[in-house]
Amino acid sequence: MKKLIVIIVALYTTFSINLNITMAKSKPDTPSINSEAAIVLEANTGKVIYEKNAETRMYPASLTKIATAIYAIENGDLNETVTVSERAYETGGSSVFLEEGDQATLKELVQGLLLNSGNDAGVAIAEHLSGSVERFSEDLNAYLEEKAGVERTDFQNPHGLFDSEHRTTAKDLAKITQYAQGNQTFNEIYGLEVLDWNGEKWDATLYTHHRLMREDPYEGVTGGKTGYVPQSGFTLATSASRENMDLIVITMKSRTKNLSYEDTKKLLDYGFDHYQTSTLKPGKELLADVNEEYELPDEVSYTHLKEEAVKTEIDDSGQFSITYPDGTAIYSTQLAKVEEKATERQVNEQKTEKPSWQDYWPLFIFPRHFWVTEIYEQIK
């Protein structure tokens, strides 16, 4: 049987089927950036729409704290009290000015970690959860590999202060951020612009260090994290949402802070201006004119160039794919046959059969006025 093809022209968020092929726009020019590595990821679909040296292992600086934060949120009790150690107190760099013996909740430490980039908070979190920074690093790496699917990440500490072996990639950082943003508590803290800090020795108002969230607001920005050590240059993580697009931008090793923000805005503009995420609803209606044997089992979302003609194709085995006219892949999945779905529904119905008379025998040991009522109610 020949492959069956239908042309779909993506004009809006949802699809409109059009049997006339629309001429595709030429692919937009990708932005030129100064950062040595970068990536733009659409969080809903996992589509990478821009990358530059995205799999090169580099020093992440404080972008490490995104990983530490989500690990703490998912593996600790945020209401627990943490006692600050001497090692945490003596940690250099940016801090929330914890002193040895201070106590704070784990949630407060995560807030200080992300909002004020507290290295001291990072050490306090690591020691509380794993007993030591070294053991925490092992736990964190295993967690990130399992949960976020990182492939080239090896963290040696919870904060990102320089260690020659503490490396990751822009792609892995985007994956970590994508995974973390699936957690509501993380998003609430990651998106904070200001926080009243009530420490044991001092009170203050903390402000996010990320410019696009305060001094230079970018439309749709939802969160971000800054980073810098001399060996890493300026690193920046930024998340922004518009309509049905959720973008994550990572830039690494910018020479100056200004260049890291310029690059980030260019990449966000590129993503929002030229791409969109469309959705196909589950069921067989969309595919009825193509092949009635198959149906979409779940809602399918995918990211593609705006106003670019795309086509869907189902091969003999039920493999469903979405591509550009030149064959470039956008999305692919295996479809279930309609009759297979019907059989599955029948099996599920059989598993929920009505109870037989044997199911009621224990009720006979109770008084008549009780079991007559019970049986009557269940048989109705």
mmCIF file of C-alpha atoms in Angstrom:
data_model
loop_
_atom_site.group_PDB
_atom_site.id
_atom_site.type_symbol
_atom_site.label_atom_id
_atom_site.label_comp_id
_atom_site.label_asym_id
_atom_site.label_seq_id
_atom_site.Cartn_x
_atom_site.Cartn_y
_atom_site.Cartn_z
ATOM 1 C CA MET A 1 0.000 0.000 0.000
ATOM 2 C CA LYS A 2 1.353 3.384 -0.957
ATOM 3 C CA LYS A 3 2.179 5.910 1.715
ATOM 4 C CA LEU A 4 -0.669 8.299 2.387
ATOM 5 C CA ILE A 5 0.090 11.993 2.585
ATOM 6 C CA VAL A 6 -1.886 15.089 3.509
ATOM 7 C CA ILE A 7 -0.585 18.626 3.405
ATOM 8 C CA ILE A 8 -1.178 20.759 6.459
ATOM 9 C CA VAL A 9 -0.521 24.479 6.451
ATOM 10 C CA ALA A 10 0.218 25.855 9.917
ATOM 11 C CA LEU A 11 -1.398 29.281 10.068
ATOM 12 C CA TYR A 12 -2.416 29.543 13.705
ATOM 13 C CA THR A 13 -1.942 27.613 16.928
ATOM 14 C CA THR A 14 -4.100 24.772 15.667
ATOM 15 C CA PHE A 15 -4.054 23.120 12.245
ATOM 16 C CA SER A 16 -6.187 23.830 9.240
ATOM 17 C CA ILE A 17 -6.072 21.173 6.535
ATOM 18 C CA ASN A 18 -5.401 22.546 3.106
ATOM 19 C CA LEU A 19 -4.867 20.309 0.110
ATOM 20 C CA ASN A 20 -3.170 23.105 -1.816
ATOM 21 C CA ILE A 21 0.537 23.285 -1.071
ATOM 22 C CA THR A 22 1.516 26.732 0.183
ATOM 23 C CA MET A 23 4.910 27.980 -0.799
ATOM 24 C CA ALA A 24 7.211 27.923 2.197
ATOM 25 C CA LYS A 25 9.009 31.013 3.360
ATOM 26 C CA SER A 26 12.766 30.916 3.209
ATOM 27 C CA LYS A 27 14.281 29.979 6.555
ATOM 28 C CA PRO A 28 15.085 33.090 8.614
ATOM 29 C CA ASP A 29 18.695 34.018 9.205
ATOM 30 C CA THR A 30 19.936 32.798 12.560
ATOM 31 C CA PRO A 31 21.208 35.530 14.866
ATOM 32 C CA SER A 32 24.906 36.211 15.250
ATOM 33 C CA ILE A 33 25.888 36.149 18.927
ATOM 34 C CA ASN A 34 29.051 36.767 20.932
ATOM 35 C CA SER A 35 28.658 34.058 23.570
ATOM 36 C CA GLU A 36 30.833 31.028 22.905
ATOM 37 C CA ALA A 37 27.935 28.606 23.443
ATOM 38 C CA ALA A 38 24.155 28.956 23.448
ATOM 39 C CA ILE A 39 20.891 27.127 22.931
ATOM 40 C CA VAL A 40 17.192 27.961 22.526
ATOM 41 C CA LEU A 41 14.817 25.190 23.622
ATOM 42 C CA GLU A 42 11.016 25.156 23.395
ATOM 43 C CA ALA A 43 10.115 23.649 26.757
ATOM 44 C CA ASN A 44 6.757 22.076 25.835
ATOM 45 C CA THR A 45 8.025 20.056 22.897
ATOM 46 C CA GLY A 46 11.759 19.820 23.581
ATOM 47 C CA LYS A 47 12.473 21.309 20.144
ATOM 48 C CA VAL A 48 15.896 22.933 19.810
ATOM 49 C CA ILE A 49 15.434 25.935 17.521
ATOM 50 C CA TYR A 50 18.945 27.367 17.861
ATOM 51 C CA GLU A 51 22.278 26.057 19.067
ATOM 52 C CA LYS A 52 25.892 27.103 19.028
ATOM 53 C CA ASN A 53 28.509 24.787 20.532
ATOM 54 C CA ALA A 54 25.638 23.497 22.656
ATOM 55 C CA GLU A 55 27.355 20.190 23.451
ATOM 56 C CA THR A 56 30.757 21.645 24.335
ATOM 57 C CA ARG A 57 31.619 21.089 27.996
ATOM 58 C CA MET A 58 32.175 24.397 29.773
ATOM 59 C CA TYR A 59 32.122 25.970 33.230
ATOM 60 C CA PRO A 60 28.548 26.948 34.192
ATOM 61 C CA ALA A 61 29.274 29.137 37.241
ATOM 62 C CA SER A 62 26.097 29.845 39.228
ATOM 63 C CA LEU A 63 23.758 28.268 36.685
ATOM 64 C CA THR A 64 24.660 25.177 38.728
ATOM 65 C CA LYS A 65 22.223 26.470 41.338
ATOM 66 C CA ILE A 66 19.235 25.667 39.120
ATOM 67 C CA ALA A 67 20.152 21.990 39.539
ATOM 68 C CA THR A 68 20.776 22.322 43.282
ATOM 69 C CA ALA A 69 17.431 24.058 43.768
ATOM 70 C CA ILE A 70 15.291 21.460 42.002
ATOM 71 C CA TYR A 71 17.166 18.639 43.740
ATOM 72 C CA ALA A 72 16.485 20.219 47.144
ATOM 73 C CA ILE A 73 12.816 20.817 46.326
ATOM 74 C CA GLU A 74 12.235 17.241 45.193
ATOM 75 C CA ASN A 75 14.411 15.441 47.724
ATOM 76 C CA GLY A 76 14.088 17.483 50.901
ATOM 77 C CA ASP A 77 11.426 18.792 53.246
ATOM 78 C CA LEU A 78 11.265 22.525 52.590
ATOM 79 C CA ASN A 79 9.908 23.126 56.091
ATOM 80 C CA GLU A 80 12.849 21.457 57.821
ATOM 81 C CA THR A 81 15.271 23.617 59.785
ATOM 82 C CA VAL A 82 18.869 23.661 58.564
ATOM 83 C CA THR A 83 21.785 24.600 60.821
ATOM 84 C CA VAL A 84 24.615 26.431 59.050
ATOM 85 C CA SER A 85 28.051 24.827 59.354
ATOM 86 C CA GLU A 86 31.470 26.444 59.511
ATOM 87 C CA ARG A 87 32.177 25.323 55.946
ATOM 88 C CA ALA A 88 28.999 26.981 54.665
ATOM 89 C CA TYR A 89 29.813 30.180 56.563
ATOM 90 C CA GLU A 90 33.330 30.309 55.087
ATOM 91 C CA THR A 91 32.216 29.775 51.477
ATOM 92 C CA GLY A 92 33.365 32.711 49.351
ATOM 93 C CA GLY A 93 31.688 34.660 46.578
ATOM 94 C CA SER A 94 28.092 35.840 46.508
ATOM 95 C CA SER A 95 26.146 34.970 49.644
ATOM 96 C CA VAL A 96 23.166 35.600 51.881
ATOM 97 C CA PHE A 97 25.606 36.253 54.744
ATOM 98 C CA LEU A 98 24.895 33.148 56.774
ATOM 99 C CA GLU A 99 26.968 32.643 59.910
ATOM 100 C CA GLU A 100 27.987 29.445 61.634
ATOM 101 C CA GLY A 101 25.167 28.222 63.833
ATOM 102 C CA ASP A 102 22.453 30.188 62.027
ATOM 103 C CA GLN A 103 19.240 28.347 61.343
ATOM 104 C CA ALA A 104 16.903 28.689 58.369
ATOM 105 C CA THR A 105 14.326 26.529 56.656
ATOM 106 C CA LEU A 106 15.368 24.610 53.573
ATOM 107 C CA LYS A 107 12.911 26.697 51.538
ATOM 108 C CA GLU A 108 14.529 29.943 52.709
ATOM 109 C CA LEU A 109 17.928 28.604 51.674
ATOM 110 C CA VAL A 110 16.633 27.658 48.217
ATOM 111 C CA GLN A 111 15.194 31.170 47.875
ATOM 112 C CA GLY A 112 18.515 32.726 48.868
ATOM 113 C CA LEU A 113 20.320 30.333 46.542
ATOM 114 C CA LEU A 114 18.354 31.349 43.445
ATOM 115 C CA LEU A 115 17.459 34.960 44.162
ATOM 116 C CA ASN A 116 20.710 36.221 45.701
ATOM 117 C CA SER A 117 22.958 33.454 44.304
ATOM 118 C CA GLY A 118 24.047 32.492 47.819
ATOM 119 C CA ASN A 119 27.022 30.137 47.683
ATOM 120 C CA ASP A 120 26.801 29.734 51.453
ATOM 121 C CA ALA A 121 23.182 28.656 51.089
ATOM 122 C CA GLY A 122 24.267 26.075 48.503
ATOM 123 C CA VAL A 123 26.759 24.454 50.884
ATOM 124 C CA ALA A 124 24.227 24.477 53.729
ATOM 125 C CA ILE A 125 21.694 22.734 51.457
ATOM 126 C CA ALA A 126 24.246 20.142 50.308
ATOM 127 C CA GLU A 127 25.379 19.257 53.807
ATOM 128 C CA HIS A 128 21.812 19.061 55.093
ATOM 129 C CA LEU A 129 20.631 16.723 52.321
ATOM 130 C CA SER A 130 23.682 14.518 51.788
ATOM 131 C CA GLY A 131 25.999 15.082 54.741
ATOM 132 C CA SER A 132 28.789 16.661 52.713
ATOM 133 C CA VAL A 133 29.406 18.654 49.553
ATOM 134 C CA GLU A 134 31.259 15.718 48.023
ATOM 135 C CA ARG A 135 28.457 13.229 48.595
ATOM 136 C CA PHE A 136 25.872 15.791 47.484
ATOM 137 C CA SER A 137 27.687 16.218 44.169
ATOM 138 C CA GLU A 138 27.518 12.465 43.558
ATOM 139 C CA ASP A 139 23.821 12.406 44.459
ATOM 140 C CA LEU A 140 23.115 15.441 42.277
ATOM 141 C CA ASN A 141 24.857 14.024 39.208
ATOM 142 C CA ALA A 142 22.979 10.725 39.467
ATOM 143 C CA TYR A 143 19.695 12.586 39.927
ATOM 144 C CA LEU A 144 20.268 14.837 36.905
ATOM 145 C CA GLU A 145 21.142 11.900 34.689
ATOM 146 C CA GLU A 146 17.993 10.040 35.709
ATOM 147 C CA LYS A 147 15.497 12.908 35.814
ATOM 148 C CA ALA A 148 16.749 15.445 33.265
ATOM 149 C CA GLY A 149 18.584 13.116 30.881
ATOM 150 C CA VAL A 150 21.870 15.014 30.975
ATOM 151 C CA GLU A 151 24.744 13.431 29.099
ATOM 152 C CA ARG A 152 27.811 15.598 29.636
ATOM 153 C CA THR A 153 27.372 17.037 33.121
ATOM 154 C CA ASP A 154 29.693 16.511 36.072
ATOM 155 C CA PHE A 155 29.088 18.841 39.018
ATOM 156 C CA GLN A 156 31.622 18.955 41.843
ATOM 157 C CA ASN A 157 29.758 21.368 44.113
ATOM 158 C CA PRO A 158 26.280 22.859 44.645
ATOM 159 C CA HIS A 159 27.074 26.470 43.696
ATOM 160 C CA GLY A 160 29.351 26.644 40.658
ATOM 161 C CA LEU A 161 32.476 28.184 42.162
ATOM 162 C CA PHE A 162 35.403 27.201 39.978
ATOM 163 C CA ASP A 163 36.580 23.613 39.926
ATOM 164 C CA SER A 164 38.432 22.364 36.869
ATOM 165 C CA GLU A 165 36.244 19.229 36.796
ATOM 166 C CA HIS A 166 32.949 21.093 37.304
ATOM 167 C CA ARG A 167 31.565 21.189 33.769
ATOM 168 C CA THR A 168 28.378 20.893 31.761
ATOM 169 C CA THR A 169 26.970 22.006 28.413
ATOM 170 C CA ALA A 170 24.421 24.552 27.246
ATOM 171 C CA LYS A 171 22.237 21.660 26.080
ATOM 172 C CA ASP A 172 22.360 19.920 29.459
ATOM 173 C CA LEU A 173 21.602 23.175 31.287
ATOM 174 C CA ALA A 174 18.554 23.673 29.071
ATOM 175 C CA LYS A 175 17.410 20.124 29.878
ATOM 176 C CA ILE A 176 17.903 20.736 33.611
ATOM 177 C CA THR A 177 15.918 23.970 33.444
ATOM 178 C CA GLN A 178 13.195 22.313 31.376
ATOM 179 C CA TYR A 179 12.871 19.532 33.943
ATOM 180 C CA ALA A 180 12.941 21.945 36.896
ATOM 181 C CA GLN A 181 10.166 24.066 35.420
ATOM 182 C CA GLY A 182 7.868 21.094 35.585
ATOM 183 C CA ASN A 183 7.803 21.740 39.346
ATOM 184 C CA GLN A 184 5.455 24.488 40.536
ATOM 185 C CA THR A 185 7.468 25.309 43.672
ATOM 186 C CA PHE A 186 10.622 25.744 41.612
ATOM 187 C CA ASN A 187 8.814 28.066 39.191
ATOM 188 C CA GLU A 188 7.510 30.206 42.040
ATOM 189 C CA ILE A 189 11.026 30.717 43.432
ATOM 190 C CA TYR A 190 12.741 30.936 40.031
ATOM 191 C CA GLY A 191 10.347 33.717 39.022
ATOM 192 C CA LEU A 192 10.783 35.840 42.175
ATOM 193 C CA GLU A 193 11.832 39.416 41.532
ATOM 194 C CA VAL A 194 12.033 40.554 45.149
ATOM 195 C CA LEU A 195 11.983 38.875 48.566
ATOM 196 C CA ASP A 196 12.098 40.096 52.158
ATOM 197 C CA TRP A 197 14.923 38.208 53.846
ATOM 198 C CA ASN A 198 14.642 37.793 57.611
ATOM 199 C CA GLY A 199 17.970 36.392 58.710
ATOM 200 C CA GLU A 200 19.080 35.719 62.259
ATOM 201 C CA LYS A 201 21.722 38.451 62.128
ATOM 202 C CA TRP A 202 20.321 40.784 59.488
ATOM 203 C CA ASP A 203 17.168 41.666 57.573
ATOM 204 C CA ALA A 204 17.187 42.802 53.974
ATOM 205 C CA THR A 205 15.276 42.930 50.729
ATOM 206 C CA LEU A 206 16.712 40.622 48.075
ATOM 207 C CA TYR A 207 16.336 41.437 44.390
ATOM 208 C CA THR A 208 16.880 39.122 41.457
ATOM 209 C CA HIS A 209 20.186 39.678 39.690
ATOM 210 C CA HIS A 210 18.596 39.009 36.285
ATOM 211 C CA ARG A 211 18.177 42.275 34.357
ATOM 212 C CA LEU A 212 15.390 41.069 32.076
ATOM 213 C CA MET A 213 13.223 40.481 35.141
ATOM 214 C CA ARG A 214 13.708 43.999 36.598
ATOM 215 C CA GLU A 215 15.878 46.765 35.133
ATOM 216 C CA ASP A 216 15.367 45.836 31.494
ATOM 217 C CA PRO A 217 12.097 43.843 31.465
ATOM 218 C CA TYR A 218 11.522 41.534 28.523
ATOM 219 C CA GLU A 219 7.941 40.737 27.519
ATOM 220 C CA GLY A 220 6.939 37.329 28.809
ATOM 221 C CA VAL A 221 10.014 36.603 30.928
ATOM 222 C CA THR A 222 9.159 34.087 33.656
ATOM 223 C CA GLY A 223 12.453 33.393 35.390
ATOM 224 C CA GLY A 224 16.198 33.399 35.144
ATOM 225 C CA LYS A 225 19.593 32.885 36.737
ATOM 226 C CA THR A 226 22.888 34.660 36.301
ATOM 227 C CA GLY A 227 26.402 33.293 36.699
ATOM 228 C CA TYR A 228 30.006 34.449 36.663
ATOM 229 C CA VAL A 229 33.450 33.264 37.616
ATOM 230 C CA PRO A 230 36.546 34.388 35.689
ATOM 231 C CA GLN A 231 37.046 30.965 34.132
ATOM 232 C CA SER A 232 33.448 30.714 32.869
ATOM 233 C CA GLY A 233 32.851 34.266 31.750
ATOM 234 C CA PHE A 234 29.260 35.444 32.042
ATOM 235 C CA THR A 235 26.594 32.734 31.888
ATOM 236 C CA LEU A 236 22.873 33.331 31.743
ATOM 237 C CA ALA A 237 19.699 31.228 31.907
ATOM 238 C CA THR A 238 16.402 32.836 30.865
ATOM 239 C CA SER A 239 12.846 31.568 30.468
ATOM 240 C CA ALA A 240 10.036 33.411 28.710
ATOM 241 C CA SER A 241 6.500 32.599 27.566
ATOM 242 C CA ARG A 242 4.234 34.080 24.910
ATOM 243 C CA GLU A 243 0.964 32.497 23.834
ATOM 244 C CA ASN A 244 1.729 28.795 23.460
ATOM 245 C CA MET A 245 5.531 29.119 23.301
ATOM 246 C CA ASP A 246 7.774 28.560 26.341
ATOM 247 C CA LEU A 247 11.401 29.290 25.524
ATOM 248 C CA ILE A 248 14.514 28.494 27.530
ATOM 249 C CA VAL A 249 17.686 30.318 26.513
ATOM 250 C CA ILE A 250 21.134 29.434 27.833
ATOM 251 C CA THR A 251 24.192 31.511 26.964
ATOM 252 C CA MET A 252 27.693 30.606 28.145
ATOM 253 C CA LYS A 253 31.073 32.315 28.244
ATOM 254 C CA SER A 254 30.168 35.834 27.239
ATOM 255 C CA ARG A 255 33.002 38.340 27.579
ATOM 256 C CA THR A 256 30.837 40.922 29.312
ATOM 257 C CA LYS A 257 27.562 41.008 31.174
ATOM 258 C CA ASN A 258 26.048 43.333 28.567
ATOM 259 C CA LEU A 259 26.902 40.934 25.742
ATOM 260 C CA SER A 260 25.226 38.031 27.564
ATOM 261 C CA TYR A 261 21.985 40.015 27.770
ATOM 262 C CA GLU A 262 22.214 41.237 24.177
ATOM 263 C CA ASP A 263 22.676 37.657 22.989
ATOM 264 C CA THR A 264 19.770 36.442 25.107
ATOM 265 C CA LYS A 265 17.370 39.068 23.774
ATOM 266 C CA LYS A 266 18.416 38.295 20.188
ATOM 267 C CA LEU A 267 17.739 34.606 20.744
ATOM 268 C CA LEU A 268 14.382 35.191 22.438
ATOM 269 C CA ASP A 269 13.324 37.515 19.622
ATOM 270 C CA TYR A 270 14.422 34.933 17.058
ATOM 271 C CA GLY A 271 12.372 32.213 18.708
ATOM 272 C CA PHE A 272 9.192 34.212 19.210
ATOM 273 C CA ASP A 273 9.338 35.975 15.840
ATOM 274 C CA HIS A 274 9.902 32.935 13.669
ATOM 275 C CA TYR A 275 8.526 29.875 15.471
ATOM 276 C CA GLN A 276 5.258 28.651 16.917
ATOM 277 C CA THR A 277 3.974 25.553 18.669
ATOM 278 C CA SER A 278 0.916 23.861 17.159
ATOM 279 C CA THR A 279 -1.279 21.111 18.555
ATOM 280 C CA LEU A 280 -3.147 18.154 17.078
ATOM 281 C CA LYS A 281 -5.995 16.831 19.205
ATOM 282 C CA PRO A 282 -6.294 13.082 19.901
ATOM 283 C CA GLY A 283 -8.705 10.976 17.851
ATOM 284 C CA LYS A 284 -9.035 10.018 14.203
ATOM 285 C CA GLU A 285 -10.940 13.019 12.852
ATOM 286 C CA LEU A 286 -7.862 14.735 11.462
ATOM 287 C CA LEU A 287 -6.693 11.525 9.830
ATOM 288 C CA ALA A 288 -10.071 10.341 8.521
ATOM 289 C CA ASP A 289 -9.364 11.475 4.971
ATOM 290 C CA VAL A 290 -5.927 9.921 5.103
ATOM 291 C CA ASN A 291 -6.283 6.526 6.711
ATOM 292 C CA GLU A 292 -9.199 5.451 8.864
ATOM 293 C CA GLU A 293 -7.187 2.567 10.315
ATOM 294 C CA TYR A 294 -5.285 4.833 12.671
ATOM 295 C CA GLU A 295 -5.943 7.546 15.225
ATOM 296 C CA LEU A 296 -3.822 9.878 17.321
ATOM 297 C CA PRO A 297 -3.610 8.325 20.794
ATOM 298 C CA ASP A 298 -2.754 11.563 22.596
ATOM 299 C CA GLU A 299 -2.564 15.276 22.018
ATOM 300 C CA VAL A 300 0.470 16.059 19.867
ATOM 301 C CA SER A 301 2.324 19.375 20.162
ATOM 302 C CA TYR A 302 5.259 20.353 17.994
ATOM 303 C CA THR A 303 7.283 23.462 17.259
ATOM 304 C CA HIS A 304 7.840 24.686 13.698
ATOM 305 C CA LEU A 305 8.592 27.739 11.606
ATOM 306 C CA LYS A 306 5.675 30.156 11.305
ATOM 307 C CA GLU A 307 3.727 30.061 8.038
ATOM 308 C CA GLU A 308 5.939 27.238 6.811
ATOM 309 C CA ALA A 309 4.123 24.503 4.885
ATOM 310 C CA VAL A 310 4.359 21.156 6.616
ATOM 311 C CA LYS A 311 3.057 17.727 5.723
ATOM 312 C CA THR A 312 1.883 14.708 7.673
ATOM 313 C CA GLU A 313 2.521 11.178 6.524
ATOM 314 C CA ILE A 314 1.412 7.716 7.679
ATOM 315 C CA ASP A 315 3.342 4.744 6.354
ATOM 316 C CA ASP A 316 2.162 1.142 6.100
ATOM 317 C CA SER A 317 3.199 0.371 9.681
ATOM 318 C CA GLY A 318 1.282 3.319 11.145
ATOM 319 C CA GLN A 319 4.347 5.511 11.701
ATOM 320 C CA PHE A 320 3.051 9.090 11.770
ATOM 321 C CA SER A 321 5.457 11.906 10.921
ATOM 322 C CA ILE A 322 5.356 15.649 10.418
ATOM 323 C CA THR A 323 7.985 17.172 8.135
ATOM 324 C CA TYR A 324 8.764 20.254 6.112
ATOM 325 C CA PRO A 325 8.371 19.837 2.322
ATOM 326 C CA ASP A 326 12.117 19.247 1.954
ATOM 327 C CA GLY A 327 11.828 16.214 4.236
ATOM 328 C CA THR A 328 13.293 17.791 7.367
ATOM 329 C CA ALA A 329 11.740 16.000 10.341
ATOM 330 C CA ILE A 330 9.629 17.903 12.870
ATOM 331 C CA TYR A 331 7.805 15.164 14.791
ATOM 332 C CA SER A 332 7.275 11.408 14.624
ATOM 333 C CA THR A 333 5.249 8.823 16.589
ATOM 334 C CA GLN A 334 3.748 5.366 16.193
ATOM 335 C CA LEU A 335 -0.048 5.397 15.820
ATOM 336 C CA ALA A 336 -2.409 2.773 17.200
ATOM 337 C CA LYS A 337 -4.956 1.110 14.944
ATOM 338 C CA VAL A 338 -8.577 1.973 15.620
ATOM 339 C CA GLU A 339 -9.553 -1.681 16.128
ATOM 340 C CA GLU A 340 -6.667 -2.151 18.579
ATOM 341 C CA LYS A 341 -7.935 0.781 20.607
ATOM 342 C CA ALA A 342 -11.452 -0.675 20.545
ATOM 343 C CA THR A 343 -10.151 -4.039 21.770
ATOM 344 C CA GLU A 344 -8.260 -2.301 24.537
ATOM 345 C CA ARG A 345 -11.435 -0.538 25.637
ATOM 346 C CA GLN A 346 -13.326 -3.842 25.662
ATOM 347 C CA VAL A 347 -10.654 -5.455 27.835
ATOM 348 C CA ASN A 348 -10.821 -2.553 30.269
ATOM 349 C CA GLU A 349 -14.604 -2.869 30.428
ATOM 350 C CA GLN A 350 -14.331 -6.596 31.154
ATOM 351 C CA LYS A 351 -11.963 -5.861 34.003
ATOM 352 C CA THR A 352 -14.727 -3.841 35.663
ATOM 353 C CA GLU A 353 -17.452 -6.522 35.603
ATOM 354 C CA LYS A 354 -20.383 -6.291 37.982
ATOM 355 C CA PRO A 355 -19.945 -8.300 41.201
ATOM 356 C CA SER A 356 -21.471 -11.811 41.399
ATOM 357 C CA TRP A 357 -23.578 -13.188 44.269
ATOM 358 C CA GLN A 358 -20.413 -14.590 45.907
ATOM 359 C CA ASP A 359 -19.244 -11.038 46.532
ATOM 360 C CA TYR A 360 -22.202 -10.510 48.847
ATOM 361 C CA TRP A 361 -21.965 -13.580 51.085
ATOM 362 C CA PRO A 362 -20.157 -11.785 53.943
ATOM 363 C CA LEU A 363 -23.132 -9.478 54.212
ATOM 364 C CA PHE A 364 -25.367 -12.336 55.353
ATOM 365 C CA ILE A 365 -23.749 -12.317 58.764
ATOM 366 C CA PHE A 366 -25.248 -8.893 59.409
ATOM 367 C CA PRO A 367 -28.849 -8.143 60.442
ATOM 368 C CA ARG A 368 -31.498 -8.379 57.705
ATOM 369 C CA HIS A 369 -32.300 -4.666 57.691
ATOM 370 C CA PHE A 370 -28.608 -3.950 56.944
ATOM 371 C CA TRP A 371 -27.720 -6.374 54.166
ATOM 372 C CA VAL A 372 -30.996 -6.026 52.257
ATOM 373 C CA THR A 373 -30.363 -2.310 51.966
ATOM 374 C CA GLU A 374 -26.710 -2.809 50.980
ATOM 375 C CA ILE A 375 -27.435 -5.370 48.253
ATOM 376 C CA TYR A 376 -30.282 -3.317 46.872
ATOM 377 C CA GLU A 377 -28.108 -0.194 46.642
ATOM 378 C CA GLN A 378 -25.273 -2.015 44.799
ATOM 379 C CA ILE A 379 -27.547 -3.840 42.344
ATOM 380 C CA LYS A 380 -29.471 -0.684 41.339
#
